PDB file of C-alpha atoms in Angstrom:
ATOM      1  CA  UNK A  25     -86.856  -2.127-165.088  1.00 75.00           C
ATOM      2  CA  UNK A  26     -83.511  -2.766-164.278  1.00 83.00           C
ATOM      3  CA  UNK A  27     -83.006   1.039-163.134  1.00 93.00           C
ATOM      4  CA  UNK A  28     -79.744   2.669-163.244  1.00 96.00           C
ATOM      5  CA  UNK A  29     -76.393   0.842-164.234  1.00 97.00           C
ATOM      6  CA  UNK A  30     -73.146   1.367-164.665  1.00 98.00           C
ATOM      7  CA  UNK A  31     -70.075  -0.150-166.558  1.00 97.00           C
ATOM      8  CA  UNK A  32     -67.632  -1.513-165.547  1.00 97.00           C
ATOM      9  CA  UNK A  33     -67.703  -2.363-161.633  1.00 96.00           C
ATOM     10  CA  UNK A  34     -64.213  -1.762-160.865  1.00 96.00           C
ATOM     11  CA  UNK A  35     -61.091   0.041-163.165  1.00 96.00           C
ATOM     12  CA  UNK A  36     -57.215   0.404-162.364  1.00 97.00           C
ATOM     13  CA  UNK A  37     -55.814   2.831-164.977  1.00 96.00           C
ATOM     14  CA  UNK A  38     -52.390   4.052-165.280  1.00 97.00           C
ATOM     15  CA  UNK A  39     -51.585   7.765-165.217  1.00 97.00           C
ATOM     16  CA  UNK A  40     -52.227   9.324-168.629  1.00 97.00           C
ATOM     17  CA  UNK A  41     -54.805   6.869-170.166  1.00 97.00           C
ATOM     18  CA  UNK A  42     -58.478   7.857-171.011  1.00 95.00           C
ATOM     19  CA  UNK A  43     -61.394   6.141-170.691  1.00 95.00           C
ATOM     20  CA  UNK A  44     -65.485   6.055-171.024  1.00 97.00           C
ATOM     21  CA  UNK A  45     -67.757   5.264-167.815  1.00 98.00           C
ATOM     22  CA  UNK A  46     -70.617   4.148-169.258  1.00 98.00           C
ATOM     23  CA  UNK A  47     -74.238   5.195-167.284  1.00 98.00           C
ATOM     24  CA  UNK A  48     -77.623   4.117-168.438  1.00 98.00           C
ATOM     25  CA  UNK A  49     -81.311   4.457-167.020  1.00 97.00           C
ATOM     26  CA  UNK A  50     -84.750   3.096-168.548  1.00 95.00           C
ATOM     27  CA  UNK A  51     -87.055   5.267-165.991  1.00 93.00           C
ATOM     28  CA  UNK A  52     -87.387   7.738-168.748  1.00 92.00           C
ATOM     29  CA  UNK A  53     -85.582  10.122-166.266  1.00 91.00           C
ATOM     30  CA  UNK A  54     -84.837  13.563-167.239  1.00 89.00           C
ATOM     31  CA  UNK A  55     -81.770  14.614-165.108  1.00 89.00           C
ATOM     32  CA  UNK A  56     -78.970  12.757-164.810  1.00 93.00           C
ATOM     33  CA  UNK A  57     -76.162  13.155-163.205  1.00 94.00           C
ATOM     34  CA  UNK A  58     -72.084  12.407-161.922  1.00 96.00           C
ATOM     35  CA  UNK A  59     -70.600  12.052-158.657  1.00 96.00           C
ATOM     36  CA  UNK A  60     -67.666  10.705-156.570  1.00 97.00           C
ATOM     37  CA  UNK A  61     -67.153   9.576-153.423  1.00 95.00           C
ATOM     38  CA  UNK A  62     -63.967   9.963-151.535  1.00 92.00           C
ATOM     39  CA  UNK A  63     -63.862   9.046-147.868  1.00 83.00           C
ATOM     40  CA  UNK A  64     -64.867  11.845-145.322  1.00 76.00           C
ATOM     41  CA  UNK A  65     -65.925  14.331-148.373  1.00 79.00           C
ATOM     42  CA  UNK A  66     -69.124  12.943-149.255  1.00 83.00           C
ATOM     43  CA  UNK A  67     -71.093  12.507-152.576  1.00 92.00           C
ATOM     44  CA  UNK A  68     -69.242  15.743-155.049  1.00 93.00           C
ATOM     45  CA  UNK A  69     -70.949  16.481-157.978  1.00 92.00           C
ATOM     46  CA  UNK A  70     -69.042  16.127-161.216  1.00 95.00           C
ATOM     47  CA  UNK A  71     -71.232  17.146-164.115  1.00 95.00           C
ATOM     48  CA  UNK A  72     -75.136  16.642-164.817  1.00 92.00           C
ATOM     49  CA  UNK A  73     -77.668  17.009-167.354  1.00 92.00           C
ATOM     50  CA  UNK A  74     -81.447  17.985-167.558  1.00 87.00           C
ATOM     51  CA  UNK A  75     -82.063  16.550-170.237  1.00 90.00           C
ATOM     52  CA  UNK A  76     -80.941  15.238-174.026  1.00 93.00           C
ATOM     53  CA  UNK A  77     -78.066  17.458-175.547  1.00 94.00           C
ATOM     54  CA  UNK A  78     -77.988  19.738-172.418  1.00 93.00           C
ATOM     55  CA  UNK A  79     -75.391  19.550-170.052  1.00 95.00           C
ATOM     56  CA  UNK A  80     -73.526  21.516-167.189  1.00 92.00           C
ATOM     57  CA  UNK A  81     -70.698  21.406-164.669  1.00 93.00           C
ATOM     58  CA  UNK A  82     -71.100  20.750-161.266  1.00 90.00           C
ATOM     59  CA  UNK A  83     -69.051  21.601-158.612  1.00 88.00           C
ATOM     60  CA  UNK A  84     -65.668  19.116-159.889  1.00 94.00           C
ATOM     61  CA  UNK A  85     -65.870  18.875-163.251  1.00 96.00           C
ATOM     62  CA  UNK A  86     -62.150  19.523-164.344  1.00 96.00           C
ATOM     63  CA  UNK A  87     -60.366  16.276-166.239  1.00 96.00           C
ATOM     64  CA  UNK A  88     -64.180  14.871-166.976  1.00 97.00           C
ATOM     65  CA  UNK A  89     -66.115  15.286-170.459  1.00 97.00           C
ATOM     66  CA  UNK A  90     -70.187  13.818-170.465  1.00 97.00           C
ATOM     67  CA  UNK A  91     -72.377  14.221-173.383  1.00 96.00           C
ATOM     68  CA  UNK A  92     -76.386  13.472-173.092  1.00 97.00           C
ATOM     69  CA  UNK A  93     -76.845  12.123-177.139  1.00 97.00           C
ATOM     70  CA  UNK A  94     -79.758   9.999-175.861  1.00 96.00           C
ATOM     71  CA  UNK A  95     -82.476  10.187-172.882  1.00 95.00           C
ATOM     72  CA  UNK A  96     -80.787   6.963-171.432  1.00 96.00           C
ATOM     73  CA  UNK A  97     -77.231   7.119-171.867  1.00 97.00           C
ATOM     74  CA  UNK A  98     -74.975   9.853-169.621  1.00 98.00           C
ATOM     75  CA  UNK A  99     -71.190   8.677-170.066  1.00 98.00           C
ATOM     76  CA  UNK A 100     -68.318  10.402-168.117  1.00 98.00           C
ATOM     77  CA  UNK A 101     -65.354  10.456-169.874  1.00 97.00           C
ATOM     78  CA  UNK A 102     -61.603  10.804-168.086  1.00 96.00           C
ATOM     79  CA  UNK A 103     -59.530  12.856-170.579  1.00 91.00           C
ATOM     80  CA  UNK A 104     -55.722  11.875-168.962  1.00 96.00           C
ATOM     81  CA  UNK A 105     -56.654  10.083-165.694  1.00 96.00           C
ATOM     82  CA  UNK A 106     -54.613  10.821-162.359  1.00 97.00           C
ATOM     83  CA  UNK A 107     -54.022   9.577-159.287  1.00 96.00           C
ATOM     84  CA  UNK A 108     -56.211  12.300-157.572  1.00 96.00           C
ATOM     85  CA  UNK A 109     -59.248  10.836-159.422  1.00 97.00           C
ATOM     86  CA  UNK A 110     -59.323   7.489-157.766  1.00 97.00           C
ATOM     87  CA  UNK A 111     -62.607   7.248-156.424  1.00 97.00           C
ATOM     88  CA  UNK A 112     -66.452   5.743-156.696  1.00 97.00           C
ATOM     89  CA  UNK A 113     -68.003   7.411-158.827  1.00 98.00           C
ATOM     90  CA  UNK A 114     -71.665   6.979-159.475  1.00 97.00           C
ATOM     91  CA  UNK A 115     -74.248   8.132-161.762  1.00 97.00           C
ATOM     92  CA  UNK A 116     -77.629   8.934-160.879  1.00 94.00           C
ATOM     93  CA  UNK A 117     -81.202  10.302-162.237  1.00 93.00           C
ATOM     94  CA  UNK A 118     -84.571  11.404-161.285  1.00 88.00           C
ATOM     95  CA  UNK A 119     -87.263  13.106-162.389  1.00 82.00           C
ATOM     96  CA  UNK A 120     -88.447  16.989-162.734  1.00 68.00           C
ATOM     97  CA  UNK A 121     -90.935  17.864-160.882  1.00 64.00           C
ATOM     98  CA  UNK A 122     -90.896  21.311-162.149  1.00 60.00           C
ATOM     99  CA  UNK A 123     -89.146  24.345-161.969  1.00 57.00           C
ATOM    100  CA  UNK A 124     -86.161  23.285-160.065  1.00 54.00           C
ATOM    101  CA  UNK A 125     -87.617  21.249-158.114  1.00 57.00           C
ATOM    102  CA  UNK A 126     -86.400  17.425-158.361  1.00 61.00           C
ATOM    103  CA  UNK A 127     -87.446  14.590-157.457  1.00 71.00           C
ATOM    104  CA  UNK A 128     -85.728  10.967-155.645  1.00 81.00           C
ATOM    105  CA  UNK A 129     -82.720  10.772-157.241  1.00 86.00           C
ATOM    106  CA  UNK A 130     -82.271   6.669-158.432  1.00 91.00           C
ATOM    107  CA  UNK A 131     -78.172   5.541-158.268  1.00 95.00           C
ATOM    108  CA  UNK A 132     -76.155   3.064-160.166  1.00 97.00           C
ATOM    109  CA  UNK A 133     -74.129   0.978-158.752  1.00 97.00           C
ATOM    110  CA  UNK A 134     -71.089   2.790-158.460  1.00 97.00           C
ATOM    111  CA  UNK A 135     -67.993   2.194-160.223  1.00 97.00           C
ATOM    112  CA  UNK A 136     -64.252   1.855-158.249  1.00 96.00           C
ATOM    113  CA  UNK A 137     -61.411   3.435-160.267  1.00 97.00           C
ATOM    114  CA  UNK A 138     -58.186   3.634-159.352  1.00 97.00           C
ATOM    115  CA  UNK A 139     -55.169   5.439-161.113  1.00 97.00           C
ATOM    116  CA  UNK A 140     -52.082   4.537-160.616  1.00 96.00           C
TER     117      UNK A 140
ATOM    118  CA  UNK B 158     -68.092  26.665-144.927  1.00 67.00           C
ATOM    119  CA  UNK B 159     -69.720  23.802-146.697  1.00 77.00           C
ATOM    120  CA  UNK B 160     -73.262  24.492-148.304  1.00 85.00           C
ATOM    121  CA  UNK B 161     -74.480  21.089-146.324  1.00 91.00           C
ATOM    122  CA  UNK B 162     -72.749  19.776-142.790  1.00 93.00           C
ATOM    123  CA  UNK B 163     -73.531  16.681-140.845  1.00 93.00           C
ATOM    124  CA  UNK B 164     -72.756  15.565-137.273  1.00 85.00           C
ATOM    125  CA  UNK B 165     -69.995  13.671-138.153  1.00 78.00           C
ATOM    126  CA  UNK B 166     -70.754  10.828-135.920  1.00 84.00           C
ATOM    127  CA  UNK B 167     -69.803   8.164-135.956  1.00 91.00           C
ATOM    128  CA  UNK B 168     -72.958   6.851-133.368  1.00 94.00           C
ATOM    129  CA  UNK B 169     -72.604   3.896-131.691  1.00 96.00           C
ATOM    130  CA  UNK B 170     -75.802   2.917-130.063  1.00 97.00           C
ATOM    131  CA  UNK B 171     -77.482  -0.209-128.395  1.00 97.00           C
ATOM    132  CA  UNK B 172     -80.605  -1.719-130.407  1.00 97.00           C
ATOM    133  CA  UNK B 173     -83.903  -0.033-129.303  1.00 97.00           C
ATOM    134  CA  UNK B 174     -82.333   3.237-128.830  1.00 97.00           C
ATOM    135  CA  UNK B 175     -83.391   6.531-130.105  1.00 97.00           C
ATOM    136  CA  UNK B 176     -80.911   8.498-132.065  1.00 96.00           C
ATOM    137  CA  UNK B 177     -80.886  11.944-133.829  1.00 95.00           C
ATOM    138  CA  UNK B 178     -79.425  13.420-136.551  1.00 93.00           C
ATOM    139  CA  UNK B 179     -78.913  16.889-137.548  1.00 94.00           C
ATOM    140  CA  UNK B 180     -77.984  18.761-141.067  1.00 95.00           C
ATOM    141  CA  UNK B 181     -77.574  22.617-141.401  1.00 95.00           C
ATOM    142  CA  UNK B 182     -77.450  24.186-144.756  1.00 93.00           C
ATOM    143  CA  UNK B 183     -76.400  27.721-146.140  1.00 90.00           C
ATOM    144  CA  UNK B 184     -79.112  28.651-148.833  1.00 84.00           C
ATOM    145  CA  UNK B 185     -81.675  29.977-147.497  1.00 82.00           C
ATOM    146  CA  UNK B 186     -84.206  29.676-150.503  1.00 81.00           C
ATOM    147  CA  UNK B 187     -83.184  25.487-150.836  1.00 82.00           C
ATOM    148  CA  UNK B 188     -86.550  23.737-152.057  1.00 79.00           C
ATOM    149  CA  UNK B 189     -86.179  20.142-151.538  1.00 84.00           C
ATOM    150  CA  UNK B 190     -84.430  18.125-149.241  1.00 90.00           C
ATOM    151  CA  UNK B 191     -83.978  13.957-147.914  1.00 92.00           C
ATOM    152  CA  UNK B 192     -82.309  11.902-146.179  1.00 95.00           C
ATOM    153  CA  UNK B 193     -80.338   9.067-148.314  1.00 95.00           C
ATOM    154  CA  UNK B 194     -79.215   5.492-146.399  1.00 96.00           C
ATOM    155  CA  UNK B 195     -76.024   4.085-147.762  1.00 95.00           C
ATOM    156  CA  UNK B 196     -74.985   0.834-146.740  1.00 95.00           C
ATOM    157  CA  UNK B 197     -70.903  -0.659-146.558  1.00 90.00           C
ATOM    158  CA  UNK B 198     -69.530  -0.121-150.460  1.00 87.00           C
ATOM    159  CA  UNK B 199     -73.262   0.492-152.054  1.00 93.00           C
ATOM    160  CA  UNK B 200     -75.001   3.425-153.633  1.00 95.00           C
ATOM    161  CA  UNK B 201     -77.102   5.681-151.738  1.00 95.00           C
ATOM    162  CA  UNK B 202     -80.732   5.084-151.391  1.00 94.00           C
ATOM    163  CA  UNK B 203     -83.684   7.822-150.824  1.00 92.00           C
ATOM    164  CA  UNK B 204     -85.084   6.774-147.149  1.00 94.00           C
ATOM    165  CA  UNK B 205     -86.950   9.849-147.217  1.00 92.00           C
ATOM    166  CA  UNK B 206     -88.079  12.956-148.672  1.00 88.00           C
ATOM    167  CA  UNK B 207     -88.819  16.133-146.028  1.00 89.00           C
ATOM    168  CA  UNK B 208     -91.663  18.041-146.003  1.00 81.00           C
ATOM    169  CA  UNK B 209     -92.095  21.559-144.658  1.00 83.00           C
ATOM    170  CA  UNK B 210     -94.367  20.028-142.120  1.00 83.00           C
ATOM    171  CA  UNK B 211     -92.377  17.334-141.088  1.00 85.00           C
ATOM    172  CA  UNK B 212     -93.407  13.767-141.927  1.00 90.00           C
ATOM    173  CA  UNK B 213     -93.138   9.802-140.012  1.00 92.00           C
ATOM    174  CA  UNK B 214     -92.545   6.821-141.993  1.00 92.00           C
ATOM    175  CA  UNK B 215     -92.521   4.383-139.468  1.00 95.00           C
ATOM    176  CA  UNK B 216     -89.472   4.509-137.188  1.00 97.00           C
ATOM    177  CA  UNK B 217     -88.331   7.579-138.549  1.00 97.00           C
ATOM    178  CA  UNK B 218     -89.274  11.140-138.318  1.00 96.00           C
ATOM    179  CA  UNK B 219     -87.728  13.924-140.328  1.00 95.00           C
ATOM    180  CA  UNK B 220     -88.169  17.431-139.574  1.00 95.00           C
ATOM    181  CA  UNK B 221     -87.101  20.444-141.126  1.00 94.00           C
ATOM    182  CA  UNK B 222     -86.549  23.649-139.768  1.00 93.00           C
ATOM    183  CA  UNK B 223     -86.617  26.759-142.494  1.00 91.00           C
ATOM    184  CA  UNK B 224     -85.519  29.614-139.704  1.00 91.00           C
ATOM    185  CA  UNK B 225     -82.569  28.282-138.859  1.00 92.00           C
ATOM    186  CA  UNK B 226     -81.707  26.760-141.719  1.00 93.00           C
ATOM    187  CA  UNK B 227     -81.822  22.719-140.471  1.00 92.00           C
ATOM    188  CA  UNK B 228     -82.929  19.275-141.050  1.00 95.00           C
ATOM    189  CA  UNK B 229     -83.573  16.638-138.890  1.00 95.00           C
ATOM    190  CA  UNK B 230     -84.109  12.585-138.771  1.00 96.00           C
ATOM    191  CA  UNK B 231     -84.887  10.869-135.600  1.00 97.00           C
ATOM    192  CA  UNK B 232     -84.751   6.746-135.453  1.00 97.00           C
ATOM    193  CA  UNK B 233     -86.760   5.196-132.650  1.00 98.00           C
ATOM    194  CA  UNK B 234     -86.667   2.058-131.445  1.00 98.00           C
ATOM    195  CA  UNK B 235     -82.979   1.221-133.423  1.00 98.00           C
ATOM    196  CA  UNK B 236     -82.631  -1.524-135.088  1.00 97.00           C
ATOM    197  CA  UNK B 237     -79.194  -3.955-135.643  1.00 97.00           C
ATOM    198  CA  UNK B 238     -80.385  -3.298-139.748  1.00 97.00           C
ATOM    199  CA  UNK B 239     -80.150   0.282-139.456  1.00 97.00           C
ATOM    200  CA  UNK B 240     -76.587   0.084-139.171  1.00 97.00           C
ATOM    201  CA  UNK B 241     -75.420   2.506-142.118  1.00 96.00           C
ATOM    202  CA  UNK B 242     -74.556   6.323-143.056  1.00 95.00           C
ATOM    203  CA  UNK B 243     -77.391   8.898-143.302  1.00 96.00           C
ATOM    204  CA  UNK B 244     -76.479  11.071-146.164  1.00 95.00           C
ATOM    205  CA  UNK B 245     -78.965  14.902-146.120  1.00 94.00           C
ATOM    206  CA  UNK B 246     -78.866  15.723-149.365  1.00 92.00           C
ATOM    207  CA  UNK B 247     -80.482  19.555-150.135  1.00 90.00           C
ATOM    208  CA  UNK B 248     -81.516  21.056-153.634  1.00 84.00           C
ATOM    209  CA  UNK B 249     -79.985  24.418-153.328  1.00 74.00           C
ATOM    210  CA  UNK B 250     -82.393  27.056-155.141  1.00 66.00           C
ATOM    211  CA  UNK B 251     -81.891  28.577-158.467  1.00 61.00           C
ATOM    212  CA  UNK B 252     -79.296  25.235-159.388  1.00 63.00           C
ATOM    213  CA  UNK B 253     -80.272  22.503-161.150  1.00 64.00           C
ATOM    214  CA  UNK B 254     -78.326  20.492-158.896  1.00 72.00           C
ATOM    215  CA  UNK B 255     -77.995  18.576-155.646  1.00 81.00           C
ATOM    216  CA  UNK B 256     -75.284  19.007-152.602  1.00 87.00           C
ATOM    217  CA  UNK B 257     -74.785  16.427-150.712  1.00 91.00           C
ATOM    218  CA  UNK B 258     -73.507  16.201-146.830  1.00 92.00           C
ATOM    219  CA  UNK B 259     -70.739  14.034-146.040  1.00 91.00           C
ATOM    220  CA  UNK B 260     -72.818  11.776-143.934  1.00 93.00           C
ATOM    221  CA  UNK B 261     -72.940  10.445-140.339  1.00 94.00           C
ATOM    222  CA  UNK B 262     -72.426   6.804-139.635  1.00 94.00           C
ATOM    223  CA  UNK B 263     -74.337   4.999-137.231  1.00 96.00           C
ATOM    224  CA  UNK B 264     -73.806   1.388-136.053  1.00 96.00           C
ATOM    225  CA  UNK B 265     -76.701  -0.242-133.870  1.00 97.00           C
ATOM    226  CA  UNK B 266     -75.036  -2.936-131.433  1.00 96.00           C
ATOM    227  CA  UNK B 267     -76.956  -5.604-129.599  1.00 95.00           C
TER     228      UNK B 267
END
């Protein structure tokens, strides 16, 4: 299983532009999920899903689309990036264990945008 | 106030030490909680899951505390490869979601 991965490693983008971070996991994991890491704040949440064609905000979601089309795939999108959303970013998923009760949450690899 | 704080650390502590970290957290009905190890520019990884009843995995004890609303790990015996940043990550009830704490560093020295 090659777990969770992410495309691509590292971005620069100039203010303005779009683009697609691509997330995909082969554990058959329900949730997935967004986040990025800025220095002294932590891991934020972005957006997440529980499962194919359901998704929600977390607690940063504004300038990011996702979609959940498929059980594997879980791609953030930057509308009009800015500088304020240089970051690592990284995707995760886990299982449900019921209820709302999850399980070890499995991490990509992390992808390192910056926006200049 | 954030829904998860750390220590901020950073500890610096000579190999073979014993070190402890605490995490408080604001909901009261949160059902799951861990402790995450990240290591210099990688992704977090789950070092362990805590139980209401505390559990060992070796080195490393976690604890939680419902009353007063805390987690705890506890490293004996430190080792130079422990050297990293202890993330407590809670599953707040009644959200689908999971907050993480901003993490405490620790660097074992020999």
């Amino acid at each position: 299983n090659a777990g969770v991965t992410q495309t691509p490693k590292f971005q620069v983008l100039k203010t303005g532009q779009s683009m697609t971070l691509q997330c995909a996991q082969d554990m058959n994991h329900e949730y997935m999920s967004w986040y990025r890491q800025d220095p002294g704040m932590g891991l934020r949440l972005i957006h997440y899903s529980v499962g194919a064609g359901i998704t929600d905000q977390g607690e940063v979601p504004n300038g990011y689309n996702v979609s959940r089309s498929t059980t594997e795939d879980f791609p953030l999108r930057l509308l009009s990036a800015a500088p304020s959303q240089t970051s690592v970013y990284f995707c995760a998923s886990s299982n449900h264990l019921g209820g709302q009760v999850y399980n070890e949450q499995f991490f990509g690899p992390g992808t390192r945008l910056t926006v200049l | 106030r954030k829904e998860v704080e750390q220590d901020p650390g950073p500890f610096n502590v000579p190999e073979g030490a014993t070190v402890a970290f605490n995490c408080t957290y604001s909901n009261s009905a949160s059902q799951s909680f861990f402790w995450y190890r990240q290591d210099c520019r990688k992704e977090p990884k789950l070092l362990m899951s805590v139980y209401s009843s505390g559990n060992e995995d070796g080195r490393f004890t976690a604890q939680l505390n419902r009353a007063s609303q805390y987690i705890s790990l506890l490293i004996r015996d430190s080792k130079l490869s422990d050297s990293a940043t202890y993330l407590c990550v809670v599953n707040p009830f009644l959200t689908n979601d999971m907050r993480f704490g901003a993490g405490t560093r620790l660097t074992v020295k020999p």
